Amino acid sequence: HHSGRCDITLLPTAMASGSSASNSGHRRFSYISEQGRLNLPRYEYSGSDNSYMYRLFCSPLAEMLVQRFTPMRLAPNTITMVGLAFSLLGHGLVMAHSPDLKEPCPSWVWGVLS
């Protein structure tokens, strides 16, 4: 179980005013206020999608597909990595058939990519 704790090492940065932050003469700029930087370790993501499309169609469909076609012993990260592999394969095929994206690819390449 994830504790919600976020261990982040932050480098010293200058505030947005542009003051120098290091001895090397380089300027670094911060887009997070000092208070935000202090609160960062306590941050927890809590996104949700309450749209009708998600609640009535996407979520039930995904649940049915996972229950029907995915073994319970399969880790969620494995599913993500398989999806990434298919995506990389499709993009690799496009690059192999049209490296500059000026020549047309065979239609089956677009089918693999989709």
Coordinates of N, CA and C in Angstrom, one line a residue:
H1 N 0.9 -1.2 0.0 CA 0.0 0.0 0.0 C 0.9 1.2 0.0
H2 N 0.6 2.2 -0.8 CA 1.3 3.5 -0.9 C 1.0 4.4 0.2
S3 N 2.0 4.9 0.9 CA 1.7 5.7 2.1 C 1.4 7.1 1.8
G4 N 1.5 7.5 0.5 CA 1.2 8.9 0.2 C 2.4 9.8 0.4
R5 N 3.5 9.3 0.9 CA 4.7 10.1 1.2 C 5.5 10.2 -0.1
C6 N 6.0 11.3 -0.4 CA 6.7 11.6 -1.6 C 8.1 12.1 -1.2
D7 N 9.1 11.2 -1.4 CA 10.5 11.6 -1.1 C 11.1 12.3 -2.3
I8 N 11.3 13.6 -2.3 CA 11.8 14.3 -3.4 C 13.0 15.1 -2.9
T9 N 14.1 15.1 -3.6 CA 15.2 15.9 -3.3 C 15.2 17.1 -4.2
L10 N 15.1 18.3 -3.7 CA 15.0 19.5 -4.6 C 16.3 20.2 -4.5
L11 N 16.7 20.6 -5.7 CA 18.0 21.4 -5.8 C 17.7 22.8 -5.5
P12 N 18.6 23.5 -4.9 CA 18.4 24.9 -4.6 C 18.2 25.7 -5.9
T13 N 17.1 26.5 -5.9 CA 16.9 27.3 -7.1 C 16.6 28.7 -6.7
A14 N 16.7 29.6 -7.7 CA 16.4 31.0 -7.5 C 14.9 31.2 -7.6
M15 N 14.4 32.2 -7.0 CA 13.0 32.5 -7.2 C 12.8 33.1 -8.6
A16 N 11.6 33.3 -9.0 CA 11.3 33.7 -10.4 C 11.9 35.1 -10.7
S17 N 12.3 35.8 -9.7 CA 12.9 37.1 -10.0 C 14.2 37.0 -10.7
G18 N 14.9 35.9 -10.7 CA 16.1 35.7 -11.5 C 17.4 35.8 -10.8
S19 N 17.3 35.8 -9.4 CA 18.6 35.9 -8.7 C 19.4 34.7 -8.9
S20 N 20.7 34.8 -8.8 CA 21.6 33.7 -9.1 C 21.4 32.6 -8.0
A21 N 21.4 31.4 -8.4 CA 21.2 30.3 -7.4 C 22.4 29.4 -7.2
S22 N 23.5 29.6 -8.0 CA 24.6 28.7 -7.8 C 25.9 29.5 -8.0
N23 N 27.0 28.9 -7.6 CA 28.3 29.6 -7.7 C 28.8 29.5 -9.2
S24 N 28.2 28.7 -10.0 CA 28.6 28.5 -11.4 C 28.2 29.6 -12.3
G25 N 27.5 30.6 -11.9 CA 27.0 31.7 -12.7 C 25.8 31.4 -13.5
H26 N 25.3 30.2 -13.5 CA 24.0 29.9 -14.2 C 22.9 30.3 -13.3
R27 N 21.8 30.7 -14.0 CA 20.6 31.1 -13.3 C 19.6 30.0 -13.4
R28 N 18.9 29.6 -12.3 CA 17.9 28.7 -12.3 C 16.6 29.4 -11.9
F29 N 15.5 29.0 -12.4 CA 14.3 29.7 -12.1 C 13.3 28.6 -11.5
S30 N 12.6 29.1 -10.5 CA 11.6 28.2 -9.8 C 10.2 28.6 -10.2
Y31 N 9.4 27.6 -10.5 CA 8.0 27.9 -10.9 C 7.1 27.5 -9.7
I32 N 7.7 27.0 -8.6 CA 7.0 26.7 -7.4 C 7.4 27.6 -6.3
S33 N 6.4 28.2 -5.6 CA 6.7 29.1 -4.5 C 7.4 28.3 -3.4
E34 N 8.0 29.0 -2.5 CA 8.6 28.4 -1.3 C 7.6 27.6 -0.5
Q35 N 6.4 28.1 -0.3 CA 5.3 27.4 0.4 C 4.9 26.1 -0.4
G36 N 4.8 26.2 -1.7 CA 4.5 25.1 -2.5 C 5.6 24.0 -2.4
R37 N 6.8 24.4 -2.4 CA 8.0 23.5 -2.3 C 7.9 22.8 -0.9
L38 N 7.5 23.5 0.1 CA 7.4 22.8 1.4 C 6.2 21.9 1.5
N39 N 5.1 22.1 0.7 CA 4.0 21.3 0.7 C 4.1 20.1 -0.3
L40 N 5.1 20.1 -1.2 CA 5.2 19.1 -2.2 C 5.3 17.7 -1.6
P41 N 6.1 17.4 -0.6 CA 6.1 16.0 -0.1 C 4.8 15.5 0.4
R42 N 3.8 16.3 0.7 CA 2.5 15.9 1.2 C 1.5 15.8 0.1
Y43 N 1.9 16.0 -1.2 CA 1.0 16.0 -2.3 C 0.5 14.5 -2.6
E44 N -0.8 14.4 -2.8 CA -1.4 13.1 -3.3 C -2.3 13.3 -4.4
Y45 N -2.1 12.6 -5.5 CA -3.0 12.7 -6.7 C -4.3 12.1 -6.4
S46 N -5.4 12.8 -6.8 CA -6.7 12.3 -6.6 C -7.6 12.8 -7.7
G47 N -7.3 12.3 -8.9 CA -8.0 12.6 -10.1 C -9.2 11.7 -10.2
S48 N -10.2 12.2 -10.9 CA -11.4 11.4 -11.2 C -12.1 11.9 -12.5
D49 N -12.9 11.0 -13.1 CA -13.6 11.4 -14.3 C -15.1 11.0 -14.0
N50 N -15.9 12.0 -13.8 CA -17.4 11.7 -13.5 C -18.3 12.0 -14.7
S51 N -17.7 12.0 -15.9 CA -18.5 12.2 -17.1 C -19.5 11.0 -17.3
Y52 N -20.6 11.3 -18.0 CA -21.5 10.2 -18.4 C -20.8 9.1 -19.2
M53 N -20.0 9.6 -20.2 CA -19.3 8.7 -21.1 C -18.4 7.7 -20.3
Y54 N -17.7 8.2 -19.3 CA -16.8 7.4 -18.5 C -17.6 6.5 -17.6
R55 N -18.6 7.0 -16.9 CA -19.3 6.2 -15.9 C -20.2 5.2 -16.6
L56 N -20.8 5.5 -17.7 CA -21.8 4.6 -18.3 C -21.3 3.7 -19.4
F57 N -20.1 4.1 -20.0 CA -19.6 3.3 -21.1 C -18.2 2.8 -20.9
C58 N -17.2 3.7 -20.7 CA -15.8 3.4 -20.7 C -15.4 2.5 -19.5
S59 N -15.9 2.9 -18.3 CA -15.5 2.1 -17.1 C -16.1 0.7 -17.1
P60 N -17.4 0.6 -17.4 CA -18.0 -0.8 -17.4 C -17.3 -1.6 -18.5
L61 N -17.1 -1.0 -19.7 CA -16.4 -1.8 -20.8 C -15.0 -2.2 -20.3
A62 N -14.2 -1.4 -19.8 CA -12.9 -1.7 -19.3 C -13.0 -2.8 -18.2
E63 N -13.9 -2.7 -17.3 CA -14.1 -3.7 -16.3 C -14.4 -5.0 -16.8
M64 N -15.3 -5.1 -17.8 CA -15.7 -6.3 -18.4 C -14.5 -7.0 -19.2
L65 N -13.8 -6.1 -19.9 CA -12.7 -6.7 -20.7 C -11.6 -7.2 -19.8
V66 N -11.3 -6.5 -18.7 CA -10.3 -7.0 -17.7 C -10.7 -8.3 -17.1
Q67 N -12.0 -8.4 -16.7 CA -12.5 -9.6 -16.0 C -12.5 -10.8 -17.0
R68 N -12.8 -10.5 -18.2 CA -13.0 -11.6 -19.2 C -11.7 -12.1 -19.8
F69 N -10.8 -11.1 -20.0 CA -9.6 -11.5 -20.8 C -8.2 -11.4 -20.1
T70 N -8.2 -11.0 -18.9 CA -7.0 -10.7 -18.2 C -6.9 -11.7 -17.0
P71 N -5.8 -12.5 -16.9 CA -5.6 -13.3 -15.7 C -5.4 -12.4 -14.5
M72 N -5.9 -12.8 -13.4 CA -5.8 -12.0 -12.1 C -4.3 -11.9 -11.7
R73 N -3.5 -12.9 -12.0 CA -2.1 -12.9 -11.6 C -1.3 -11.9 -12.4
L74 N -1.8 -11.4 -13.5 CA -1.1 -10.4 -14.3 C -1.0 -9.1 -13.7
A75 N 0.2 -8.5 -13.5 CA 0.3 -7.2 -12.9 C -0.2 -6.1 -13.8
P76 N -0.8 -5.1 -13.3 CA -1.3 -3.9 -14.1 C -0.1 -3.3 -14.9
N77 N 1.1 -3.2 -14.3 CA 2.2 -2.7 -15.1 C 2.6 -3.5 -16.3
T78 N 2.3 -4.8 -16.2 CA 2.6 -5.7 -17.4 C 1.6 -5.3 -18.5
I79 N 0.4 -5.1 -18.2 CA -0.6 -4.6 -19.2 C -0.2 -3.3 -19.8
T80 N 0.3 -2.4 -19.0 CA 0.8 -1.1 -19.5 C 2.0 -1.3 -20.5
M81 N 2.9 -2.1 -20.1 CA 4.1 -2.4 -20.9 C 3.8 -3.0 -22.2
V82 N 2.8 -4.0 -22.2 CA 2.4 -4.6 -23.5 C 1.8 -3.6 -24.4
G83 N 1.0 -2.7 -23.8 CA 0.4 -1.6 -24.6 C 1.5 -0.7 -25.2
L84 N 2.5 -0.4 -24.4 CA 3.6 0.5 -24.9 C 4.3 -0.2 -26.0
A85 N 4.6 -1.5 -25.8 CA 5.3 -2.3 -26.9 C 4.5 -2.3 -28.2
F86 N 3.2 -2.4 -28.2 CA 2.4 -2.4 -29.4 C 2.5 -1.0 -30.0
S87 N 2.5 0.0 -29.2 CA 2.6 1.4 -29.7 C 3.9 1.7 -30.3
L88 N 5.0 1.2 -29.7 CA 6.3 1.4 -30.2 C 6.5 0.6 -31.5
L89 N 5.9 -0.6 -31.6 CA 6.0 -1.4 -32.8 C 5.3 -0.6 -34.0
G90 N 4.1 -0.1 -33.7 CA 3.4 0.6 -34.8 C 4.2 1.8 -35.2
H91 N 4.7 2.6 -34.3 CA 5.5 3.8 -34.7 C 6.8 3.4 -35.4
G92 N 7.4 2.3 -35.0 CA 8.6 1.8 -35.7 C 8.2 1.4 -37.1
L93 N 7.1 0.8 -37.4 CA 6.7 0.4 -38.7 C 6.5 1.7 -39.6
V94 N 5.9 2.7 -39.0 CA 5.7 4.0 -39.7 C 7.1 4.5 -40.1
M95 N 8.0 4.6 -39.2 CA 9.3 5.1 -39.4 C 10.1 4.3 -40.5
A96 N 9.9 2.9 -40.5 CA 10.5 2.1 -41.4 C 10.0 2.3 -42.8
H97 N 8.7 2.5 -43.0 CA 8.1 2.7 -44.3 C 8.1 4.1 -44.8
S98 N 8.2 5.1 -43.9 CA 8.2 6.5 -44.3 C 9.0 7.3 -43.3
P99 N 10.3 7.2 -43.3 CA 11.1 7.9 -42.3 C 10.9 9.4 -42.2
D100 N 10.6 10.0 -43.4 CA 10.4 11.5 -43.4 C 8.9 11.9 -43.4
L101 N 8.0 10.9 -43.3 CA 6.6 11.0 -43.3 C 6.1 11.7 -44.6
K102 N 6.8 11.6 -45.7 CA 6.4 12.2 -46.9 C 5.9 11.1 -47.9
E103 N 6.4 9.9 -47.8 CA 5.9 8.8 -48.6 C 4.7 8.1 -47.9
P104 N 3.8 7.6 -48.7 CA 2.7 6.9 -48.0 C 3.1 5.6 -47.4
C105 N 2.5 5.2 -46.3 CA 2.7 3.9 -45.7 C 1.7 2.9 -46.3
P106 N 2.0 1.6 -46.3 CA 0.9 0.7 -46.7 C -0.2 0.7 -45.7
S107 N -1.4 0.4 -46.1 CA -2.6 0.6 -45.2 C -2.5 -0.4 -44.0
W108 N -1.8 -1.5 -44.2 CA -1.8 -2.4 -43.0 C -0.9 -1.9 -41.9
V109 N 0.0 -1.0 -42.2 CA 0.8 -0.3 -41.2 C -0.1 0.5 -40.3
W110 N -1.0 1.3 -40.9 CA -2.0 2.1 -40.1 C -2.9 1.2 -39.3
G111 N -3.2 0.0 -39.8 CA -4.0 -0.9 -39.0 C -3.3 -1.4 -37.8
V112 N -2.0 -1.7 -37.9 CA -1.2 -2.1 -36.8 C -1.1 -1.0 -35.8
L113 N -0.9 0.2 -36.3 CA -0.7 1.3 -35.4 C -2.0 1.6 -34.6
S114 N -3.2 1.4 -35.3 CA -4.4 1.7 -34.6 C -4.7 0.7 -33.5

